[in-house]
């Protein structure tokens, strides 16, 4: 039975975290203490130093030789069950869908997996569960953090890169053409296929008669040959601190005034993508607590990544270039100019005009084929490895795990000089992470970005489906008592921030993940307290 003293202990652990978050929110939203540029500096510190050092601190002090295998198995099983159920749904529904619509199933598999299985364990889970069930839960949460950083976030990144690669291949090699690709060659300065870097794909036939595709950085949106095409339209400089980009869901991009729009067909469109961020991101989960200032109010319905509209560019004779419209009324004007056509809005992705006859033609197209599985695997593993190599959290997690293996194996203590240096940063990490979340909330024009219906669905998945699947998996592996309660409450934590960072970078339902982060933080305290009380009855 939960006593008032237990309840007060939990509140003593949680209220300081929310105090830091709301203090940051008020500092920007009401009191105007921090400018957007100052918020960027704060969040760059959190992304680059505070959170990675905090991760290292928790992981390095956790004994890896005393891992709770049953608890880890329950968490792993719950995630695998969700992933298999979503994959089965995607496979069955794809059997009755057109070839062009089948790729959308992967989009929802990625988003629903992120919403349902990846909570904010590091920042919220450790202090909350420690207050509820005791100090031993810190070790359990750290074990889950290690698995998230090393396995589940890597898997999520793999899925995002696979999706980006398939979109690129479908656009440049439609139908059966892609099956002939024997090798992808990626230049060393290409970090990802997420579209944040302007890249260009060129193909050639080698001496053995095999089709080879080279992916390189593009300095022009005009293709050099009929077989090459570019993604992105403007070159941008690399960040001086890759992997710790400062961003917001609705960062506007400064763009030149486009030429008047003409009526276009889908056949006229050359694929292009321009990130909302003014700088390419090296990756990342270190972006988990970073954001870009939003200098003006905006309509969050379209997520203000500056909704793209397809317009004919005078720079490319007879071609089409993607121009990103700002929101000073120009988007509405373009929509008006192309009236009578069907406007496909995917909120967080793009807008373009599709004629009905083109849509019918698309439905009747040949089945899209992909390169050989080994060719695709090499491509995706290459870009995933490059992204992970630029993520500070990758190094902090691996170094923390390595040090814990050494120190607990041979009973070696960390030198006091190094220990205190890490401690002074990690002590600030938790409060700064919550402060950063408050800044993020204050810079967004709307808390519920995806609309009330989708927000309700995502909250139900996060706070009802997640704990339900976890409880079933935990009982299936024989987890009982306090550890079972810990597993269930852990699954009811608010949405993790790293999945939102990925969704933002790859343009896949960032409005849903943004709502999960912001609105989820507000409702998580009463929800987790409710679970705590019910499980204690």
Short mmCIF file of C-alpha atoms in Angstrom, two decimals:
data_model
loop_
_atom_site.label_atom_id
_atom_site.label_comp_id
_atom_site.label_asym_id
_atom_site.label_seq_id
_atom_site.Cartn_x
_atom_site.Cartn_y
_atom_site.Cartn_z
CA UNK A 1 0.00 0.00 0.00
CA UNK A 2 1.34 3.42 -0.96
CA UNK A 3 1.65 5.76 2.00
CA UNK A 4 1.69 9.55 2.00
CA UNK A 5 5.37 9.41 2.85
CA UNK A 6 6.04 7.33 -0.28
CA UNK A 7 4.02 9.76 -2.37
CA UNK A 8 5.91 12.72 -0.91
CA UNK A 9 9.24 11.04 -1.68
CA UNK A 10 8.23 10.64 -5.32
CA UNK A 11 7.10 14.25 -5.54
CA UNK A 12 10.39 15.41 -4.01
CA UNK A 13 12.21 13.66 -6.84
CA UNK A 14 9.96 14.88 -9.66
CA UNK A 15 9.02 18.44 -8.78
CA UNK A 16 12.62 19.74 -9.04
CA UNK A 17 12.83 18.34 -12.58
CA UNK A 18 9.59 20.01 -13.61
CA UNK A 19 10.65 23.18 -11.80
CA UNK A 20 13.73 23.39 -14.05
CA UNK A 21 11.60 22.76 -17.12
CA UNK A 22 8.96 25.38 -16.30
CA UNK A 23 11.59 27.88 -15.19
CA UNK A 24 13.12 27.65 -18.66
CA UNK A 25 9.69 27.86 -20.27
CA UNK A 26 8.79 31.02 -18.37
CA UNK A 27 12.20 32.57 -19.00
CA UNK A 28 11.54 32.52 -22.73
CA UNK A 29 7.77 32.62 -23.07
CA UNK A 30 6.78 35.13 -20.40
CA UNK A 31 9.78 36.97 -18.99
CA UNK A 32 11.84 37.19 -22.23
CA UNK A 33 15.08 36.63 -20.31
CA UNK A 34 16.72 34.49 -23.00
CA UNK A 35 16.81 35.27 -26.67
CA UNK A 36 16.57 32.44 -29.21
CA UNK A 37 20.28 32.78 -29.89
CA UNK A 38 21.07 32.37 -26.19
CA UNK A 39 18.81 29.32 -26.07
CA UNK A 40 20.90 27.88 -28.89
CA UNK A 41 24.07 28.28 -26.86
CA UNK A 42 22.53 26.64 -23.80
CA UNK A 43 21.28 23.70 -25.80
CA UNK A 44 24.56 23.27 -27.64
CA UNK A 45 26.26 22.84 -24.27
CA UNK A 46 23.64 20.31 -23.16
CA UNK A 47 23.86 18.34 -26.42
CA UNK A 48 27.64 18.30 -26.65
CA UNK A 49 28.74 17.93 -23.03
CA UNK A 50 26.04 17.63 -20.34
CA UNK A 51 24.00 14.68 -21.64
CA UNK A 52 26.96 12.59 -22.93
CA UNK A 53 28.84 13.10 -19.64
CA UNK A 54 25.68 12.26 -17.69
CA UNK A 55 25.35 9.03 -19.69
CA UNK A 56 28.99 8.17 -19.07
CA UNK A 57 28.60 8.83 -15.34
CA UNK A 58 25.63 6.48 -14.91
CA UNK A 59 27.01 3.73 -17.16
CA UNK A 60 30.53 3.75 -15.72
CA UNK A 61 29.23 3.23 -12.17
CA UNK A 62 26.93 0.36 -13.11
CA UNK A 63 28.28 -3.15 -12.59
CA UNK A 64 27.90 -4.95 -15.93
CA UNK A 65 28.61 -8.30 -14.29
CA UNK A 66 25.43 -8.03 -12.24
CA UNK A 67 23.00 -7.34 -15.06
CA UNK A 68 19.41 -8.37 -14.40
CA UNK A 69 19.01 -10.74 -17.34
CA UNK A 70 15.31 -11.33 -16.75
CA UNK A 71 14.52 -7.62 -16.63
CA UNK A 72 16.53 -7.00 -19.80
CA UNK A 73 14.85 -9.96 -21.49
CA UNK A 74 11.42 -8.54 -20.64
CA UNK A 75 12.30 -5.16 -22.12
CA UNK A 76 13.81 -6.73 -25.23
CA UNK A 77 10.87 -9.08 -25.70
CA UNK A 78 8.36 -6.24 -25.43
CA UNK A 79 10.14 -4.24 -28.14
CA UNK A 80 10.45 -7.29 -30.40
CA UNK A 81 6.76 -8.07 -29.97
CA UNK A 82 5.82 -4.55 -31.01
CA UNK A 83 8.21 -4.62 -33.95
CA UNK A 84 6.95 -8.00 -35.15
CA UNK A 85 3.30 -6.95 -34.80
CA UNK A 86 3.93 -3.77 -36.78
CA UNK A 87 5.91 -5.66 -39.43
CA UNK A 88 3.12 -8.21 -39.78
CA UNK A 89 0.55 -5.44 -40.14
CA UNK A 90 2.70 -3.75 -42.77
CA UNK A 91 3.17 -6.98 -44.72
CA UNK A 92 -0.51 -7.89 -44.69
CA UNK A 93 -1.74 -4.42 -45.56
CA UNK A 94 0.88 -4.08 -48.31
CA UNK A 95 -0.57 -7.14 -50.03
CA UNK A 96 -3.72 -5.16 -50.78
CA UNK A 97 -2.04 -1.82 -51.50
CA UNK A 98 -0.66 -0.36 -54.69
CA UNK A 99 3.13 -0.41 -55.19
CA UNK A 100 3.38 3.33 -54.53
CA UNK A 101 1.51 3.04 -51.24
CA UNK A 102 3.43 0.12 -49.81
CA UNK A 103 6.37 2.26 -48.79
CA UNK A 104 4.08 4.26 -46.52
CA UNK A 105 3.68 1.20 -44.29
CA UNK A 106 7.36 1.39 -43.34
CA UNK A 107 6.84 5.03 -42.36
CA UNK A 108 4.19 4.09 -39.84
CA UNK A 109 6.14 1.08 -38.59
CA UNK A 110 9.03 3.39 -37.70
CA UNK A 111 6.82 6.05 -36.09
CA UNK A 112 4.66 3.66 -34.07
CA UNK A 113 7.69 1.71 -32.90
CA UNK A 114 9.29 4.96 -31.72
CA UNK A 115 6.16 6.11 -29.91
CA UNK A 116 5.35 2.78 -28.30
CA UNK A 117 8.71 1.45 -27.12
CA UNK A 118 11.32 4.20 -26.62
CA UNK A 119 10.67 6.25 -23.46
CA UNK A 120 12.82 8.94 -21.85
CA UNK A 121 14.65 6.53 -19.54
CA UNK A 122 17.80 8.52 -18.79
CA UNK A 123 16.37 11.87 -17.75
CA UNK A 124 12.97 10.87 -16.33
CA UNK A 125 13.29 7.18 -15.56
CA UNK A 126 16.27 7.13 -13.20
CA UNK A 127 15.11 9.79 -10.68
CA UNK A 128 11.44 8.73 -10.83
CA UNK A 129 11.93 4.98 -10.37
CA UNK A 130 14.61 5.48 -7.72
CA UNK A 131 12.16 7.55 -5.68
CA UNK A 132 9.34 5.04 -6.18
CA UNK A 133 11.04 1.70 -5.65
CA UNK A 134 14.52 2.31 -4.28
CA UNK A 135 18.13 2.75 -5.34
CA UNK A 136 18.38 -0.67 -7.01
CA UNK A 137 16.18 0.60 -9.86
CA UNK A 138 18.95 2.98 -10.96
CA UNK A 139 20.99 -0.01 -12.06
CA UNK A 140 18.00 -1.39 -13.98
CA UNK A 141 17.42 1.91 -15.74
CA UNK A 142 21.09 2.28 -16.63
CA UNK A 143 21.02 -1.19 -18.18
CA UNK A 144 18.10 -0.11 -20.36
CA UNK A 145 19.89 3.12 -21.27
CA UNK A 146 22.89 1.11 -22.49
CA UNK A 147 20.64 -1.11 -24.60
CA UNK A 148 18.80 1.91 -26.01
CA UNK A 149 21.99 3.71 -27.03
CA UNK A 150 23.80 0.70 -28.45
CA UNK A 151 21.00 -1.44 -29.91
CA UNK A 152 17.62 0.23 -30.24
CA UNK A 153 18.68 3.69 -31.39
CA UNK A 154 21.05 2.05 -33.86
CA UNK A 155 18.20 -0.12 -35.16
CA UNK A 156 15.99 2.94 -35.45
CA UNK A 157 18.71 4.78 -37.34
CA UNK A 158 19.08 1.75 -39.63
CA UNK A 159 15.35 1.85 -40.44
CA UNK A 160 15.45 5.58 -41.16
CA UNK A 161 18.44 5.21 -43.46
CA UNK A 162 16.82 2.25 -45.21
CA UNK A 163 13.74 4.36 -45.82
CA UNK A 164 15.87 7.25 -47.14
CA UNK A 165 17.77 4.88 -49.44
CA UNK A 166 14.58 3.33 -50.85
CA UNK A 167 13.12 6.78 -51.53
CA UNK A 168 16.28 7.75 -53.38
CA UNK A 169 16.32 4.54 -55.42
CA UNK A 170 12.62 4.65 -56.23
CA UNK A 171 12.99 8.18 -57.51
CA UNK A 172 16.15 7.71 -59.55
CA UNK A 173 15.73 4.10 -60.67
CA UNK A 174 11.99 3.40 -60.97
CA UNK A 175 10.59 0.03 -61.91
CA UNK A 176 13.12 -2.71 -62.59
CA UNK A 177 16.12 -0.43 -63.21
CA UNK A 178 17.36 -0.57 -59.62
CA UNK A 179 17.81 -4.34 -59.72
CA UNK A 180 20.86 -3.84 -61.98
CA UNK A 181 22.81 -1.80 -59.40
CA UNK A 182 25.87 -3.77 -58.32
CA UNK A 183 27.56 -1.29 -56.01
CA UNK A 184 27.10 2.06 -54.27
CA UNK A 185 30.11 4.30 -53.80
CA UNK A 186 29.70 7.04 -51.19
CA UNK A 187 32.08 9.97 -50.96
CA UNK A 188 33.74 10.46 -47.59
CA UNK A 189 31.98 13.74 -46.85
CA UNK A 190 28.49 12.20 -47.14
CA UNK A 191 27.25 11.42 -43.64
CA UNK A 192 23.66 10.44 -44.32
CA UNK A 193 20.97 10.09 -46.96
CA UNK A 194 18.50 12.03 -44.81
CA UNK A 195 18.42 15.01 -47.22
CA UNK A 196 20.06 17.49 -44.87
CA UNK A 197 23.17 17.49 -47.05
CA UNK A 198 22.74 18.40 -50.74
CA UNK A 199 23.83 15.21 -52.48
CA UNK A 200 23.96 13.97 -56.03
CA UNK A 201 23.68 10.43 -57.39
CA UNK A 202 25.57 9.52 -60.55
CA UNK A 203 25.52 6.17 -62.31
CA UNK A 204 27.90 4.51 -64.74
CA UNK A 205 28.61 1.13 -66.29
CA UNK A 206 31.95 -0.34 -65.25
CA UNK A 207 34.27 -2.51 -67.33
CA UNK A 208 32.42 -5.66 -66.25
CA UNK A 209 29.10 -4.28 -67.45
CA UNK A 210 27.75 -3.70 -63.92
CA UNK A 211 25.85 -0.60 -62.88
CA UNK A 212 27.66 1.41 -60.24
CA UNK A 213 26.15 4.42 -58.46
CA UNK A 214 28.25 7.14 -56.88
CA UNK A 215 26.72 9.37 -54.21
CA UNK A 216 28.54 12.62 -53.64
CA UNK A 217 28.03 16.13 -52.36
CA UNK A 218 26.29 18.35 -54.87
CA UNK A 219 27.23 21.96 -55.55
CA UNK A 220 24.49 22.48 -58.10
CA UNK A 221 20.90 21.43 -58.49
CA UNK A 222 21.34 20.92 -62.19
CA UNK A 223 22.18 17.34 -63.09
CA UNK A 224 25.16 16.75 -65.28
CA UNK A 225 23.63 13.94 -67.26
CA UNK A 226 20.39 12.14 -67.81
CA UNK A 227 21.30 9.41 -65.37
CA UNK A 228 22.28 11.73 -62.50
CA UNK A 229 20.14 13.79 -60.24
CA UNK A 230 20.54 15.91 -57.17
CA UNK A 231 18.93 15.97 -53.79
CA UNK A 232 18.94 19.39 -52.23
CA UNK A 233 19.38 22.66 -54.00
CA UNK A 234 21.99 24.69 -52.18
CA UNK A 235 25.41 23.87 -50.75
CA UNK A 236 25.78 24.51 -47.05
CA UNK A 237 28.76 24.51 -44.75
CA UNK A 238 29.37 21.77 -42.26
CA UNK A 239 28.74 22.50 -38.62
CA UNK A 240 31.82 23.10 -36.53
CA UNK A 241 30.33 20.85 -33.87
CA UNK A 242 28.82 17.98 -35.85
CA UNK A 243 26.36 15.86 -34.01
CA UNK A 244 25.18 18.68 -31.77
CA UNK A 245 23.12 20.75 -34.14
CA UNK A 246 20.75 23.35 -32.80
CA UNK A 247 17.31 23.04 -34.24
CA UNK A 248 13.60 23.50 -33.83
CA UNK A 249 10.72 21.74 -35.47
CA UNK A 250 9.72 24.92 -37.19
CA UNK A 251 12.97 26.58 -38.13
CA UNK A 252 12.41 28.69 -41.23
CA UNK A 253 14.97 28.71 -43.98
CA UNK A 254 15.89 31.84 -45.85
CA UNK A 255 15.12 31.26 -49.49
CA UNK A 256 15.17 33.33 -52.67
CA UNK A 257 11.89 34.45 -54.14
CA UNK A 258 10.77 31.67 -56.49
CA UNK A 259 9.51 32.12 -59.99
CA UNK A 260 5.76 31.94 -60.57
CA UNK A 261 4.48 28.40 -60.33
CA UNK A 262 3.32 26.59 -63.41
CA UNK A 263 1.08 23.59 -63.72
CA UNK A 264 3.23 20.52 -63.28
CA UNK A 265 2.69 16.84 -63.59
CA UNK A 266 4.33 14.16 -61.51
CA UNK A 267 6.41 13.21 -64.54
CA UNK A 268 7.92 16.70 -64.58
CA UNK A 269 9.15 16.57 -61.03
CA UNK A 270 12.79 15.98 -60.21
CA UNK A 271 13.15 14.74 -56.66
CA UNK A 272 14.64 17.25 -54.27
CA UNK A 273 14.80 17.82 -50.57
CA UNK A 274 15.93 20.78 -48.55
CA UNK A 275 16.30 20.55 -44.82
CA UNK A 276 14.78 23.15 -42.59
CA UNK A 277 17.99 23.43 -40.69
CA UNK A 278 20.48 25.92 -42.05
CA UNK A 279 23.29 23.49 -41.31
CA UNK A 280 23.59 19.80 -42.04
CA UNK A 281 23.51 17.63 -38.98
CA UNK A 282 26.13 15.01 -38.44
CA UNK A 283 23.52 12.96 -36.60
CA UNK A 284 22.01 12.60 -33.73
CA UNK A 285 21.06 11.37 -30.47
CA UNK A 286 23.27 14.06 -29.08
CA UNK A 287 20.78 16.39 -30.71
CA UNK A 288 18.36 15.06 -28.17
CA UNK A 289 18.30 18.28 -26.24
CA UNK A 290 19.26 20.82 -28.87
CA UNK A 291 17.10 23.21 -30.83
CA UNK A 292 17.23 26.06 -33.27
CA UNK A 293 15.72 29.40 -32.32
CA UNK A 294 12.42 30.26 -33.88
CA UNK A 295 12.57 33.98 -34.64
CA UNK A 296 8.94 34.43 -35.55
CA UNK A 297 5.50 33.11 -34.89
CA UNK A 298 4.19 30.57 -37.36
CA UNK A 299 1.33 28.27 -38.18
CA UNK A 300 2.36 24.98 -36.67
CA UNK A 301 -0.25 23.03 -38.61
CA UNK A 302 2.26 22.52 -41.39
CA UNK A 303 5.13 22.23 -38.92
CA UNK A 304 6.74 25.25 -40.46
CA UNK A 305 9.65 23.34 -41.91
CA UNK A 306 8.73 25.84 -44.59
CA UNK A 307 6.35 23.76 -46.62
CA UNK A 308 7.86 23.00 -50.03
CA UNK A 309 5.92 23.57 -53.21
CA UNK A 310 7.04 22.47 -56.64
CA UNK A 311 7.77 25.42 -58.90
CA UNK A 312 9.55 25.66 -62.23
CA UNK A 313 12.98 27.19 -61.81
CA UNK A 314 14.55 29.43 -64.41
CA UNK A 315 17.94 28.07 -63.34
CA UNK A 316 17.22 24.72 -64.94
CA UNK A 317 16.00 24.95 -68.47
CA UNK A 318 12.93 22.85 -68.94
CA UNK A 319 13.43 21.29 -65.52
CA UNK A 320 11.86 21.56 -62.14
CA UNK A 321 13.46 22.59 -58.89
CA UNK A 322 12.13 22.39 -55.32
CA UNK A 323 11.61 25.86 -53.88
CA UNK A 324 10.90 26.20 -50.18
CA UNK A 325 8.25 28.72 -49.45
CA UNK A 326 8.28 30.82 -46.32
CA UNK A 327 5.05 31.50 -44.52
CA UNK A 328 4.50 35.12 -45.20
CA UNK A 329 1.52 34.34 -47.34
CA UNK A 330 3.47 32.99 -50.27
CA UNK A 331 2.52 29.39 -49.70
CA UNK A 332 -1.12 30.28 -49.86
CA UNK A 333 -0.53 32.22 -53.04
CA UNK A 334 1.13 29.29 -54.74
CA UNK A 335 -1.65 26.99 -53.67
CA UNK A 336 -4.11 29.43 -55.16
CA UNK A 337 -2.17 29.54 -58.42
CA UNK A 338 -2.39 25.82 -58.87
CA UNK A 339 -6.04 25.63 -57.92
CA UNK A 340 -8.05 22.79 -59.33
CA UNK A 341 -5.29 20.27 -58.75
CA UNK A 342 -5.13 17.78 -55.92
CA UNK A 343 -3.04 19.03 -53.00
CA UNK A 344 -1.34 16.24 -51.10
CA UNK A 345 -0.25 17.48 -47.71
CA UNK A 346 1.66 15.20 -45.41
CA UNK A 347 2.11 17.88 -42.77
CA UNK A 348 5.73 17.19 -41.99
CA UNK A 349 7.01 16.27 -45.41
CA UNK A 350 6.04 18.09 -48.56
CA UNK A 351 3.31 19.45 -50.79
CA UNK A 352 3.13 18.92 -54.48
CA UNK A 353 0.51 18.94 -57.17
CA UNK A 354 -0.70 15.65 -58.61
CA UNK A 355 -3.15 15.43 -61.45
CA UNK A 356 -5.76 12.70 -61.32
CA UNK A 357 -4.55 11.08 -64.53
CA UNK A 358 -1.01 11.00 -63.14
CA UNK A 359 -2.27 9.33 -59.98
CA UNK A 360 -4.00 6.65 -62.04
CA UNK A 361 -0.84 6.15 -64.08
CA UNK A 362 1.22 5.81 -60.91
CA UNK A 363 -1.11 3.13 -59.60
CA UNK A 364 -0.58 1.11 -62.77
CA UNK A 365 3.19 1.31 -62.84
CA UNK A 366 5.43 -1.73 -62.71
CA UNK A 367 6.47 -3.18 -59.37
CA UNK A 368 9.43 -1.32 -57.89
CA UNK A 369 12.50 -3.48 -57.58
CA UNK A 370 15.46 -2.91 -55.30
CA UNK A 371 19.15 -3.75 -55.59
CA UNK A 372 20.42 -7.00 -54.12
CA UNK A 373 20.08 -7.28 -50.35
CA UNK A 374 23.86 -7.30 -49.83
CA UNK A 375 24.25 -4.12 -51.91
CA UNK A 376 21.57 -2.32 -49.87
CA UNK A 377 23.04 -3.61 -46.61
CA UNK A 378 26.49 -2.24 -47.43
CA UNK A 379 25.03 1.15 -48.35
CA UNK A 380 23.00 1.46 -45.16
CA UNK A 381 25.71 0.15 -42.83
CA UNK A 382 28.13 2.66 -44.31
CA UNK A 383 25.96 5.70 -43.61
CA UNK A 384 24.81 4.38 -40.23
CA UNK A 385 28.42 3.86 -39.18
CA UNK A 386 29.33 7.38 -40.25
CA UNK A 387 26.44 8.88 -38.33
CA UNK A 388 27.24 6.95 -35.18
CA UNK A 389 30.87 8.01 -35.42
CA UNK A 390 29.81 11.66 -35.16
CA UNK A 391 27.54 11.20 -32.17
CA UNK A 392 29.01 12.11 -28.74
CA UNK A 393 26.57 9.76 -27.00
CA UNK A 394 28.01 6.83 -28.94
CA UNK A 395 31.44 7.48 -27.45
CA UNK A 396 30.13 8.24 -23.97
CA UNK A 397 28.11 5.01 -23.86
CA UNK A 398 30.90 2.83 -25.23
CA UNK A 399 33.57 4.41 -23.03
CA UNK A 400 31.33 4.15 -19.96
CA UNK A 401 30.64 0.49 -20.67
CA UNK A 402 34.33 -0.21 -21.32
CA UNK A 403 35.41 1.48 -18.09
CA UNK A 404 32.78 -0.36 -16.05
CA UNK A 405 33.97 -3.69 -17.49
CA UNK A 406 37.55 -2.88 -16.51
CA UNK A 407 36.89 -1.30 -13.11
CA UNK A 408 34.51 -3.97 -11.80
CA UNK A 409 36.61 -6.81 -13.20
CA UNK A 410 39.91 -5.77 -11.59
CA UNK A 411 38.55 -3.46 -8.88
CA UNK A 412 40.17 -0.35 -10.33
CA UNK A 413 38.96 3.02 -9.13
CA UNK A 414 38.82 6.07 -11.34
CA UNK A 415 41.45 8.71 -10.41
CA UNK A 416 39.95 11.38 -8.17
CA UNK A 417 41.01 14.16 -10.51
CA UNK A 418 39.12 12.63 -13.43
CA UNK A 419 36.22 11.49 -11.25
CA UNK A 420 35.54 14.97 -9.85
CA UNK A 421 35.89 16.56 -13.29
CA UNK A 422 33.21 14.25 -14.68
CA UNK A 423 31.01 14.64 -11.61
CA UNK A 424 30.82 18.42 -11.81
CA UNK A 425 29.44 18.20 -15.36
CA UNK A 426 27.18 15.22 -14.77
CA UNK A 427 25.64 16.82 -11.68
CA UNK A 428 24.47 19.65 -13.90
CA UNK A 429 23.41 17.32 -16.70
CA UNK A 430 20.02 16.26 -15.33
CA UNK A 431 18.84 19.76 -14.48
CA UNK A 432 20.21 21.19 -17.72
CA UNK A 433 18.48 18.50 -19.75
CA UNK A 434 15.13 19.43 -18.21
CA UNK A 435 15.93 23.13 -18.61
CA UNK A 436 16.63 22.46 -22.28
CA UNK A 437 13.26 20.76 -22.66
CA UNK A 438 11.61 23.84 -21.23
CA UNK A 439 13.40 26.02 -23.78
CA UNK A 440 12.24 23.69 -26.52
CA UNK A 441 8.64 23.93 -25.35
CA UNK A 442 8.78 27.72 -25.15
CA UNK A 443 10.09 28.08 -28.71
CA UNK A 444 7.25 26.07 -30.22
CA UNK A 445 4.07 27.93 -31.23
CA UNK A 446 1.83 24.98 -30.32
CA UNK A 447 2.12 22.22 -27.74
CA UNK A 448 -0.09 19.86 -29.75
CA UNK A 449 1.43 20.01 -33.21
CA UNK A 450 -0.23 17.03 -34.87
CA UNK A 451 -3.85 17.84 -34.00
CA UNK A 452 -5.96 16.56 -31.10
CA UNK A 453 -7.00 13.26 -32.75
CA UNK A 454 -3.48 12.13 -33.59
CA UNK A 455 -2.23 13.42 -30.23
CA UNK A 456 -4.83 11.30 -28.43
CA UNK A 457 -3.81 8.22 -30.44
CA UNK A 458 -0.10 8.74 -29.77
CA UNK A 459 -0.71 9.33 -26.04
CA UNK A 460 -2.80 6.14 -25.87
CA UNK A 461 0.01 4.19 -27.53
CA UNK A 462 2.63 5.77 -25.27
CA UNK A 463 0.83 5.47 -21.92
CA UNK A 464 -1.52 2.50 -22.44
CA UNK A 465 -0.22 0.15 -25.15
CA UNK A 466 3.42 0.44 -24.08
CA UNK A 467 2.83 -0.57 -20.43
CA UNK A 468 0.39 -3.28 -21.51
CA UNK A 469 2.89 -4.96 -23.81
CA UNK A 470 5.64 -4.58 -21.21
CA UNK A 471 3.51 -6.16 -18.49
CA UNK A 472 2.70 -9.11 -20.75
CA UNK A 473 6.35 -9.60 -21.71
CA UNK A 474 7.48 -9.25 -18.08
CA UNK A 475 5.04 -11.84 -16.81
CA UNK A 476 5.96 -14.14 -19.71
CA UNK A 477 9.61 -14.23 -18.56
CA UNK A 478 8.68 -14.60 -14.91
CA UNK A 479 9.20 -11.06 -13.67
CA UNK A 480 7.27 -10.46 -10.45
CA UNK A 481 6.97 -8.08 -7.53
CA UNK A 482 8.75 -4.76 -7.44
CA UNK A 483 10.72 -5.45 -10.62
CA UNK A 484 7.46 -6.04 -12.50
CA UNK A 485 6.10 -2.73 -11.20
CA UNK A 486 9.33 -1.02 -12.20
CA UNK A 487 9.10 -2.41 -15.74
CA UNK A 488 5.50 -1.23 -16.15
CA UNK A 489 6.09 2.29 -14.83
CA UNK A 490 9.25 2.56 -16.95
CA UNK A 491 7.17 1.78 -20.03
CA UNK A 492 4.79 4.62 -19.08
CA UNK A 493 7.49 7.28 -19.09
CA UNK A 494 7.13 10.16 -21.57
CA UNK A 495 8.33 9.96 -25.16
CA UNK A 496 12.07 9.70 -25.68
CA UNK A 497 13.69 12.67 -27.36
CA UNK A 498 16.14 10.86 -29.62
CA UNK A 499 13.33 9.36 -31.78
CA UNK A 500 12.00 12.90 -32.29
CA UNK A 501 15.47 14.01 -33.41
CA UNK A 502 15.53 11.25 -36.01
CA UNK A 503 11.98 12.05 -37.14
CA UNK A 504 12.94 15.70 -37.49
CA UNK A 505 16.08 14.95 -39.48
CA UNK A 506 14.42 12.51 -41.86
CA UNK A 507 11.14 14.42 -42.22
CA UNK A 508 8.99 11.53 -40.98
CA UNK A 509 6.04 12.58 -38.78
CA UNK A 510 8.01 15.05 -36.65
CA UNK A 511 4.73 16.66 -35.57
CA UNK A 512 3.65 13.41 -33.88
CA UNK A 513 6.97 12.91 -32.11
CA UNK A 514 7.14 16.59 -31.11
CA UNK A 515 3.71 16.33 -29.51
CA UNK A 516 4.83 13.16 -27.74
CA UNK A 517 7.83 14.95 -26.25
CA UNK A 518 6.13 18.20 -25.22
CA UNK A 519 2.60 17.11 -24.32
CA UNK A 520 3.88 13.79 -22.98
CA UNK A 521 6.07 15.58 -20.46
CA UNK A 522 3.04 17.42 -19.14
CA UNK A 523 0.79 14.39 -18.71
CA UNK A 524 3.45 11.87 -17.70
CA UNK A 525 3.63 12.92 -14.05
CA UNK A 526 -0.03 12.20 -13.24
CA UNK A 527 -0.01 9.07 -15.42
CA UNK A 528 3.06 7.54 -13.80
CA UNK A 529 1.76 8.45 -10.35
CA UNK A 530 -1.52 6.73 -11.22
CA UNK A 531 0.33 3.58 -12.28
CA UNK A 532 2.40 3.77 -9.08
CA UNK A 533 -0.71 3.99 -6.91
CA UNK A 534 -2.64 1.26 -8.75
CA UNK A 535 0.29 -1.15 -8.70
CA UNK A 536 0.73 -0.53 -4.97
CA UNK A 537 -2.82 -1.50 -4.09
#
